Coordinates of C-alpha atoms and ligand atoms in Angstrom, one line a residue:
X97 CA 7.2 9.2 36.5
X98 CA 3.6 10.3 36.3
X99 CA 2.8 14.0 36.0
X100 CA -0.2 15.4 37.9
X101 CA -1.6 18.9 38.2
X102 CA -1.4 20.3 41.7
X103 CA -3.1 23.4 43.3
X104 CA -1.9 24.4 46.8
X105 CA -5.1 26.3 47.5
X106 CA -5.7 28.9 50.2
X107 CA -5.9 29.1 54.0
X108 CA -4.6 25.8 55.4
X109 CA -4.2 24.5 51.8
X110 CA -0.5 25.1 51.2
X111 CA 0.6 23.5 54.5
X112 CA -1.6 20.4 54.2
X113 CA -0.7 20.0 50.5
X114 CA 3.0 20.2 51.4
X115 CA 2.5 17.6 54.1
X116 CA 0.7 15.3 51.7
X117 CA 3.2 15.6 48.9
X118 CA 6.0 14.8 51.3
X119 CA 4.2 11.6 52.3
X120 CA 3.4 10.5 48.7
X121 CA 7.1 11.1 47.7
X122 CA 8.4 9.2 50.7
X123 CA 6.1 6.3 49.9
X124 CA 7.7 6.1 46.4
X125 CA 4.8 7.4 44.4
X126 CA 7.1 8.7 41.6
X127 CA 4.9 11.7 40.8
X128 CA 5.9 14.9 39.1
X129 CA 4.0 18.0 39.9
X130 CA 2.8 20.7 37.6
X131 CA 1.6 23.5 39.8
X132 CA -1.3 25.8 38.8
X133 CA -2.8 28.8 40.6
X134 CA -6.5 28.8 41.4
X135 CA -8.4 30.4 44.2
X136 CA -8.3 33.6 46.2
X137 CA -5.2 35.2 44.6
X138 CA -6.7 34.7 41.1
X139 CA -10.2 35.9 42.2
X140 CA -8.8 39.0 43.8
X141 CA -6.7 39.8 40.7
X142 CA -10.0 40.4 39.0
X143 CA -10.6 37.0 37.4
X144 CA -14.1 36.0 38.6
X145 CA -13.6 32.3 37.6
X146 CA -10.7 32.1 40.1
X147 CA -8.8 30.0 37.5
X148 CA -5.5 31.2 35.8
X149 CA -5.3 30.8 32.0
X150 CA -2.8 27.8 31.9
X151 CA -5.0 25.7 34.2
X152 CA -7.1 23.9 31.5
X153 CA -4.0 23.1 29.4
X154 CA -2.3 21.5 32.4
X155 CA -5.3 19.3 33.3
X156 CA -5.8 18.3 29.7
X157 CA -2.2 17.1 29.6
X158 CA -2.0 15.4 33.0
X159 CA -5.7 14.3 33.3
X160 CA -5.3 14.2 37.1
X161 CA -5.8 17.2 39.5
X162 CA -4.8 17.1 43.1
X163 CA -6.4 20.2 44.7
X164 CA -6.1 21.7 48.2
X165 CA -9.1 23.6 49.5
X166 CA -9.8 27.1 48.2
X167 CA -11.3 30.2 49.7
X168 CA -14.2 31.6 47.7
X169 CA -14.3 35.4 48.5
X170 CA -17.6 36.6 49.9
X171 CA -19.9 38.5 47.6
X172 CA -21.7 37.8 44.4
X173 CA -19.9 37.3 41.0
X174 CA -17.3 34.8 42.1
X175 CA -17.9 31.5 40.4
X176 CA -17.2 28.2 42.3
X177 CA -14.0 26.6 41.0
X178 CA -15.3 23.2 42.1
X179 CA -18.5 23.5 40.1
X180 CA -16.7 24.9 37.0
X181 CA -14.1 22.2 37.1
X182 CA -16.5 19.4 37.6
X183 CA -18.9 20.5 34.9
X184 CA -16.3 21.6 32.3
X185 CA -14.4 18.3 32.6
X186 CA -17.5 16.1 33.0
X187 CA -16.4 14.8 36.4
X188 CA -19.8 13.1 36.8
X189 CA -19.1 11.0 40.0
X190 CA -18.1 12.3 43.4
X191 CA -16.9 9.4 45.6
X192 CA -16.5 9.9 49.4
X193 CA -15.6 7.0 51.6
X194 CA -16.7 7.7 55.2
X195 CA -15.3 5.2 57.6
X196 CA -15.1 5.3 61.4
X197 CA -11.8 4.8 63.2
X198 CA -13.2 3.7 66.6
X199 CA -11.8 3.9 69.3
X200 CA -9.1 6.2 68.0
X201 CA -11.3 8.9 66.6
X202 CA -14.5 9.8 68.5
X203 CA -17.7 8.6 66.8
X204 CA -21.1 7.4 67.9
X205 CA -21.0 4.9 65.1
X206 CA -18.0 2.6 65.6
X207 CA -18.9 0.2 62.7
X208 CA -19.7 2.8 60.1
X209 CA -18.1 2.2 56.7
X210 CA -20.2 4.0 54.0
X211 CA -19.2 5.1 50.5
X212 CA -21.3 8.1 49.2
X213 CA -21.5 8.3 45.5
X214 CA -23.0 11.6 44.4
X215 CA -24.0 12.6 40.9
X216 CA -21.9 15.7 40.3
X217 CA -23.2 17.6 37.3
X218 CA -27.0 17.8 37.3
X219 CA -30.0 18.4 39.5
X220 CA -30.4 21.9 41.1
X221 CA -26.7 22.7 40.3
X222 CA -27.5 23.7 36.8
X223 CA -27.6 27.2 38.2
X224 CA -30.5 28.2 35.9
X225 CA -32.4 30.6 38.1
X226 CA -34.9 33.3 37.4
X227 CA -37.0 35.9 39.2
X228 CA -40.3 35.6 37.4
X229 CA -42.6 37.9 39.2
X230 CA -42.5 40.4 42.1
X231 CA -43.0 37.5 44.5
X232 CA -41.7 34.3 42.9
X233 CA -38.2 33.0 42.0
X234 CA -37.4 29.7 40.4
X235 CA -34.5 27.3 39.9
X236 CA -34.5 24.5 37.4
X237 CA -33.9 21.0 38.5
X238 CA -32.5 19.0 35.6
X239 CA -32.1 15.2 35.8
X240 CA -31.0 13.4 32.6
X241 CA -31.4 9.8 31.7
X242 CA -27.7 9.4 30.5
X243 CA -26.4 11.2 33.6
X244 CA -28.5 9.0 35.9
X245 CA -27.6 5.8 34.1
X246 CA -23.9 6.6 34.3
X247 CA -23.8 7.4 38.0
X248 CA -25.9 4.4 38.9
X249 CA -23.8 2.1 36.8
X250 CA -20.6 3.6 38.4
X251 CA -22.1 2.9 41.9
X252 CA -22.8 -0.7 41.1
X253 CA -19.5 -1.2 39.3
X254 CA -17.8 0.3 42.4
X255 CA -19.6 -2.1 44.7
X256 CA -18.6 -5.0 42.5
X257 CA -14.9 -4.1 42.3
X258 CA -14.6 -3.2 46.0
X259 CA -16.5 -6.3 47.2
X260 CA -19.4 -4.2 48.7
X261 CA -22.6 -6.1 49.2
X262 CA -25.3 -3.4 48.9
X263 CA -26.1 -0.2 47.0
X264 CA -28.8 2.1 48.4
X265 CA -30.5 5.0 46.4
X266 CA -32.2 8.0 48.0
X267 CA -34.7 10.1 46.1
X268 CA -37.9 12.1 46.8
X269 CA -39.9 10.4 44.0
X270 CA -43.1 10.5 46.0
X271 CA -43.1 14.3 45.3
X272 CA -40.9 14.7 42.2
X273 CA -42.3 11.9 40.2
X274 CA -40.7 12.8 36.9
X275 CA -37.1 13.9 37.9
X276 CA -36.5 11.9 41.0
X277 CA -38.8 9.2 39.6
X278 CA -36.4 8.9 36.6
X279 CA -33.4 8.5 39.0
X280 CA -35.2 5.8 41.0
X281 CA -36.4 3.9 37.9
X282 CA -33.0 3.9 36.2
X283 CA -31.4 2.8 39.5
X284 CA -33.7 -0.2 39.5
X285 CA -33.0 -1.0 35.8
X286 CA -29.2 -0.9 36.4
X287 CA -29.5 -3.0 39.6
X288 CA -30.8 -5.8 37.4
X289 CA -27.4 -6.0 35.7
X290 CA -25.8 -6.7 39.1
X291 CA -27.8 -9.5 40.6
X292 CA -25.2 -10.4 43.1
X293 CA -25.4 -7.0 44.7
X294 CA -28.3 -6.2 47.0
X295 CA -30.1 -2.9 46.3
X296 CA -32.7 -0.8 48.0
X297 CA -34.4 2.6 47.7
X298 CA -35.4 5.0 50.5
X299 CA -37.3 8.3 50.3
X300 CA -34.5 10.8 51.1
X301 CA -36.0 12.2 54.3
X302 CA -36.4 9.0 56.2
X303 CA -33.3 7.5 54.5
X304 CA -31.2 10.5 55.7
X305 CA -32.6 10.1 59.2
X306 CA -31.6 6.4 59.1
X307 CA -28.2 7.2 57.7
X308 CA -27.6 9.6 60.6
X309 CA -28.9 7.2 63.2
X310 CA -27.6 3.8 62.1
X311 CA -25.0 4.3 59.3
X312 CA -23.6 0.8 59.8
X313 CA -26.7 -0.6 58.0
X314 CA -25.6 1.2 54.8
X315 CA -22.8 0.3 52.4
X316 CA -22.6 2.2 49.1
X317 CA -25.2 5.0 48.7
X318 CA -25.9 6.6 45.4
X319 CA -27.7 10.0 45.3
X320 CA -28.7 12.9 43.0
X321 CA -26.4 16.0 43.4
X322 CA -28.1 18.0 46.1
X323 CA -29.0 15.2 48.5
X324 CA -25.5 13.9 47.9
X325 CA -23.9 17.2 48.7
X326 CA -25.7 17.4 52.0
X327 CA -25.5 13.8 53.1
X328 CA -21.9 13.3 52.2
X329 CA -20.9 16.0 54.7
X330 CA -23.3 14.4 57.3
X331 CA -21.7 11.0 56.7
X332 CA -18.2 12.3 57.0
X333 CA -19.0 14.2 60.2
X334 CA -20.7 11.3 62.0
X335 CA -17.9 8.9 60.9
X336 CA -15.5 11.1 63.0
X337 CA -14.7 14.5 61.4
X338 CA -15.0 16.3 58.1
X339 CA -11.2 16.8 58.5
X340 CA -10.6 13.1 57.9
X341 CA -12.4 12.3 54.6
X342 CA -11.1 12.6 51.0
X343 CA -13.0 12.7 47.8
X344 CA -12.6 11.8 44.2
X345 CA -14.4 13.5 41.3
X346 CA -14.2 11.1 38.4
X347 CA -14.9 11.6 34.7
X348 CA -14.1 10.0 31.4
X349 CA -11.4 12.6 30.5
X350 CA -10.0 13.7 33.8
X351 CA -10.3 13.3 37.6
X352 CA -9.9 15.6 40.6
X353 CA -8.9 14.6 44.1
X354 CA -9.4 16.7 47.3
X355 CA -10.3 16.8 50.9
X356 CA -13.9 17.5 51.6
X357 CA -13.3 20.3 54.1
X358 CA -12.7 24.0 53.2
X359 CA -9.7 26.2 53.6
X360 CA -10.2 26.9 57.4
X361 CA -8.7 30.4 57.2
X362 CA -8.6 30.9 61.0
X363 CA -6.2 28.0 61.3
X364 CA -4.0 29.0 58.4
X365 CA -0.2 29.3 58.7
X366 CA -0.1 27.9 62.3
X367 CA 1.0 24.3 61.6
X368 CA -2.3 23.1 63.2
X369 CA -4.5 21.7 60.4
X370 CA -5.1 18.0 60.0
X371 CA -3.8 16.9 56.5
X372 CA -5.7 13.6 56.7
X373 CA -8.6 14.5 54.4
X374 CA -6.3 15.7 51.6
X375 CA -4.0 12.6 52.2
X376 CA -7.1 10.3 51.8
X377 CA -7.9 12.2 48.6
X378 CA -4.3 11.4 47.6
X379 CA -4.8 7.7 48.3
X380 CA -7.9 7.7 46.0
X381 CA -5.7 9.4 43.4
X382 CA -3.0 6.8 43.7
X383 CA -5.5 4.0 43.2
X384 CA -6.9 5.9 40.2
X385 CA -3.4 6.1 38.7
X386 CA -2.9 2.4 39.2
X387 CA -0.3 2.9 41.9
X388 CA -2.1 0.5 44.2
X389 CA 0.8 -0.7 46.3
X390 CA 1.8 2.9 47.1
X391 CA -1.8 3.7 47.9
X392 CA -2.0 0.8 50.4
X393 CA 1.4 1.7 51.9
X394 CA 0.2 5.3 52.6
X395 CA -3.2 4.3 53.8
X396 CA -1.9 1.7 56.2
X397 CA 0.8 4.0 57.6
X398 CA -1.9 6.6 58.2
X399 CA -4.1 4.1 60.0
X400 CA -1.2 3.1 62.1
X401 CA -0.4 6.7 63.0
X402 CA -4.1 7.2 64.1
X403 CA -3.9 4.0 66.1
X404 CA -0.7 5.1 67.7
X405 CA -2.5 8.1 69.1
X406 CA -0.6 10.7 67.1
X407 CA -3.4 13.2 66.5
X408 CA -3.8 16.8 65.3
X409 CA -5.8 19.2 67.6
X410 CA -9.2 18.5 65.9
X411 CA -9.3 14.8 66.8
X412 CA -7.1 14.9 69.9
X413 CA -8.7 13.5 73.1
X414 CA -6.9 13.1 76.4
X415 CA -8.2 9.5 77.0
X416 CA -7.1 7.9 73.6
X417 CA -4.5 10.2 72.1
X418 CA -0.8 10.0 73.0
X419 CA 0.6 13.0 71.4
X420 CA -0.9 16.2 70.0
X421 CA 1.0 17.2 66.9
X422 CA 1.0 19.8 64.2
X423 CA 0.6 19.4 60.4
X424 CA 4.3 18.8 59.7
X425 CA 4.8 16.4 62.6
X426 CA 1.7 14.4 61.7
X427 CA 3.1 13.9 58.2
X428 CA 6.5 12.9 59.7
X429 CA 4.8 10.3 61.8
X430 CA 3.0 8.8 58.8
X431 CA 6.3 8.8 56.9
X432 CA 8.0 7.0 59.8
X433 CA 5.3 4.3 59.6
X434 CA 5.4 3.6 55.9
X435 CA 5.7 -0.2 55.5
X436 CA 3.7 -0.8 58.7
X437 CA 0.1 -1.9 59.1
X438 CA -2.5 -1.1 61.7
X439 CA -2.8 -3.6 64.5
X440 CA -6.5 -3.2 65.6
X441 CA -8.0 -1.3 62.7
X442 CA -8.5 -3.4 59.5
X443 CA -5.6 -2.9 57.1
X444 CA -6.4 -2.0 53.5
X445 CA -5.3 -3.6 50.3
X446 CA -5.8 -2.5 46.7
X447 CA -5.4 -5.6 44.6
X448 CA -4.5 -5.2 41.0
X449 CA -7.7 -6.8 39.8
X450 CA -9.5 -3.8 41.4
X451 CA -9.7 -1.7 38.3
X452 CA -12.8 0.4 37.9
X453 CA -13.8 1.1 34.3
X454 CA -15.6 4.4 33.8
X455 CA -19.0 3.7 32.2
X456 CA -19.4 5.7 28.9
X457 CA -22.3 8.2 28.6
X458 CA -25.1 6.3 27.0
X459 CA -27.0 7.6 24.0
X460 CA -30.6 6.8 23.1
X461 CA -32.6 6.8 19.9
X462 CA -35.4 9.4 20.1
X463 CA -38.9 8.1 20.7
X464 CA -42.3 9.4 19.6
X465 CA -42.9 12.9 20.9
X466 CA -46.3 14.5 20.6
X467 CA -47.4 18.0 21.6
X468 CA -50.8 18.1 23.3
X469 CA -50.9 21.4 25.2
X470 CA -49.0 24.1 26.9
X471 CA -48.6 25.5 30.4
X472 CA -48.6 29.3 30.2
X473 CA -47.2 31.0 33.3
X474 CA -48.6 34.5 34.0
X475 CA -47.7 37.4 36.3
X476 CA -51.2 38.5 37.5
X477 CA -51.8 40.7 40.5
X478 CA -55.3 42.1 39.9
X479 CA -58.8 41.8 41.5
X480 CA -57.7 40.4 44.9
X481 CA -55.9 37.6 43.0
X482 CA -59.2 35.7 42.8
X483 CA -58.8 32.6 40.5
X484 CA -62.5 32.7 39.8
X485 CA -62.0 36.0 38.1
X486 CA -58.8 34.9 36.3
X487 CA -60.3 31.6 35.0
X488 CA -63.2 33.0 32.9
X489 CA -61.1 36.0 31.7
X490 CA -58.3 33.7 30.4
X491 CA -60.7 31.1 29.1
X492 CA -61.5 33.6 26.3
X493 CA -58.1 32.8 24.8
X494 CA -59.2 29.1 24.3
X495 CA -59.8 28.3 20.6
X496 CA -60.6 25.2 18.4
X497 CA -60.3 22.6 21.1
X498 CA -57.2 24.1 22.8
X499 CA -59.0 24.8 26.1
X500 CA -58.0 26.3 29.4
X501 CA -58.2 23.1 31.6
X502 CA -56.9 24.3 35.0
X503 CA -55.0 27.1 36.8
X504 CA -52.6 26.3 39.6
X505 CA -50.8 28.6 42.1
X506 CA -47.5 27.3 43.5
X507 CA -48.5 23.9 42.0
X508 CA -51.9 23.7 43.7
X509 CA -55.1 23.7 41.6
X510 CA -57.1 26.9 42.3
X511 CA -59.4 26.9 39.2
X512 CA -61.8 25.3 38.5
X513 CA -63.1 24.5 42.0
X514 CA -60.3 25.8 44.1
X515 CA -60.6 26.1 47.9
X516 CA -61.3 29.6 49.2
X517 CA -58.7 29.3 51.9
X518 CA -55.7 28.8 49.5
X519 CA -53.2 31.6 49.6
X520 CA -52.3 32.8 46.1
X521 CA -49.1 34.6 44.9
X522 CA -48.8 36.7 41.8
X523 CA -47.5 33.7 39.8
X524 CA -50.1 31.5 37.9
X525 CA -49.6 28.3 35.9
X526 CA -52.4 28.1 33.3
X527 CA -52.8 24.8 31.4
X528 CA -54.2 24.8 27.9
X529 CA -54.8 21.3 26.5
X530 CA -56.3 19.6 23.5
X531 CA -59.1 17.2 24.1
X532 CA -58.2 13.5 23.6
X533 CA -59.6 13.1 20.1
X534 CA -57.9 16.1 18.5
X535 CA -54.9 15.6 16.3
X536 CA -51.5 16.7 17.8
X537 CA -50.9 20.4 18.5
X538 CA -48.7 22.3 16.1
X539 CA -46.2 24.8 17.6
X540 CA -47.7 27.6 15.6
X541 CA -51.0 27.3 17.5
X542 CA -49.1 27.8 20.8
X543 CA -47.7 31.1 19.4
X544 CA -51.2 32.1 18.3
X545 CA -52.5 31.2 21.8
X546 CA -49.8 33.4 23.4
X547 CA -50.7 36.2 21.1
X548 CA -54.4 36.0 22.1
X549 CA -53.4 35.9 25.8
X550 CA -51.2 39.0 25.3
X551 CA -54.1 40.8 23.6
X552 CA -56.3 40.1 26.6
X553 CA -53.8 42.1 28.6
X554 CA -52.0 39.3 30.4
X555 CA -48.3 39.3 31.2
X556 CA -46.8 35.9 30.0
X557 CA -43.6 35.1 31.9
X558 CA -42.9 31.6 30.5
X559 CA -44.3 28.6 28.8
X560 CA -43.7 24.8 29.1
X561 CA -44.9 22.5 26.4
X562 CA -46.9 19.4 27.3
X563 CA -45.5 16.5 25.4
X564 CA -46.4 12.8 25.4
X565 CA -43.4 10.5 24.9
X566 CA -44.3 7.2 23.4
X567 CA -47.8 7.7 24.7
X568 CA -46.8 8.6 28.3
X569 CA -47.4 12.2 29.6
X570 CA -44.1 14.1 30.1
X571 CA -45.6 16.5 32.7
X572 CA -47.0 16.4 36.2
X573 CA -50.7 16.8 37.0
X574 CA -51.7 19.7 39.2
X575 CA -52.0 19.0 43.0
X576 CA -55.3 19.5 44.7
X577 CA -58.9 18.3 45.0
Ligands
NAD61 P1 -14.1 24.7 56.6 O1 -14.2 23.2 56.2 O2 -12.9 25.4 56.1 O3 -14.0 24.8 58.2 C1 -15.0 24.3 59.0 C2 -14.5 24.0 60.4 O4 -13.6 22.8 60.4 C3 -13.6 25.1 61.0 O5 -13.7 25.1 62.4 C4 -12.2 24.6 60.7 O6 -11.2 25.1 61.5 C5 -12.3 23.1 60.8 N1 -11.4 22.4 59.8 C6 -11.6 22.2 58.5 N2 -10.6 21.5 58.0 C7 -9.8 21.2 59.0 C8 -8.5 20.5 59.0 N3 -8.0 20.0 57.9 N4 -7.9 20.4 60.2 C9 -8.4 21.0 61.3 N5 -9.6 21.6 61.3 C10 -10.3 21.8 60.2 O7 -15.4 25.4 56.2 P2 -15.8 26.9 56.2 O8 -15.2 27.6 57.3 O9 -17.3 26.9 56.0 O10 -15.2 27.5 54.8 C11 -14.0 28.2 54.7 C12 -13.6 28.5 53.3 O11 -13.4 27.3 52.6 C13 -14.7 29.2 52.5 O12 -14.1 30.2 51.7 C14 -15.4 28.2 51.7 O13 -15.9 28.7 50.5 C15 -14.2 27.3 51.4 N6 -14.5 25.9 51.0 C16 -13.7 25.3 50.1 C17 -13.9 24.0 49.7 C18 -13.1 23.4 48.7 O14 -12.2 24.0 48.1 N7 -13.3 22.1 48.3 C19 -14.9 23.2 50.4 C20 -15.7 23.8 51.4 C21 -15.4 25.2 51.7

């Protein structure tokens, strides 16, 4: 017997979880369930994390969490359980297989069979946000080298183990040259370790358009967190329905398995919901637990049920479906077919050699880091916001070769030689740099510069140091003429 942690969730959660556990039990999974309470009830009892105290102990014991969807109450202050669980437990990889079941489930893409592998901990999901001025708000996008290396290595290892031929990466590195540039560069480096697997990179906008238009040309797709969040829902929807896809959140210390859809509160308690997404999450969990035969038995019985035209309301169509069933009856139909294989859809197998090792988080020796300047961000709202007034005033703070070299507004250079048409907000990035021949800058000189800027009457809202790493600049240049 293997013990797993189970949360029945909210809305349709309890009924679809009940259906899935019945199928897993009937398939001979030999699982024991340790039930935890997370979600609406816990939130509304005044716990803003939505997580009851015994939750972490249970997951640390079982290392596997099977989770039904949860309702996040409207309003600020309620933290997302998914984000907290993923980040606390280091579940760095989100894996979503998105496959078409043509002609049994309606899709415009009958040959689609894509696996989206999304980085799960970094990027814009750090949640580090600030309002800096009256007009400007910011969020920090953090991409780390170890995080990127790990997710790219996981994607290629996944492709190798599951016999996939190609891994595609989407980034926006033509604009975000440092953050997305790192993701792309590391992807290329890791690809060299897997010469038998084809690899390619697309800029995310055109890549997303191509994925939506001709998904059959993709195989495994690896993405930073935000693009992965958006495109994994797009991929699941165009494969057939968001109600059909499951997802795995994989880490070194634990893993979480779920459906990709939410708690569909309007459908709750009516024996209507499709349990397929959560069941496919369960199949991913069985594979993870090494119960590969049981996983294949459940998966094939489910495919056979779809093929036999036994459908819940969301995928039911008069021309291909035979019987419209509720949640419980759908689970019964899958249980009846355990041991059978699909006839026209391809059957699945999970051979025992298909074991996917979790890549460890790499560590790097520090390189040479040299400080050569500082970007000082100001709130400044005077004199018609004319950069030609701000430049000479602020340049008075320059001293001993640490000179004001440019001012940008929303990233565009406005001084020196800005364009008169450029609209300026109250938020200014002012770059002070040493000239090339000067010795490295000491931190103390940055503090003295800030003090001089303060004495000139300016309102400093933040600073960013300008470092060179092994001779390479660790900062972007200003956009503009
Ligand atoms: P949703 O996925 O719950 O519903 C979207 C639409 O799909 C609805 O029309 C719904 O009826 C239908 N649908 C979803 N799952 C279905 C199923 N299994 N069978 C049949 N129809 C199904 O998305 P939403 O309405 O935006 O969110 C509802 C709640 O779920 C919110 O509180 C949201 O925060 C939460 N949510 C939770 C998770 C999670 O726990 N992983 C994910 C997404 C949303």
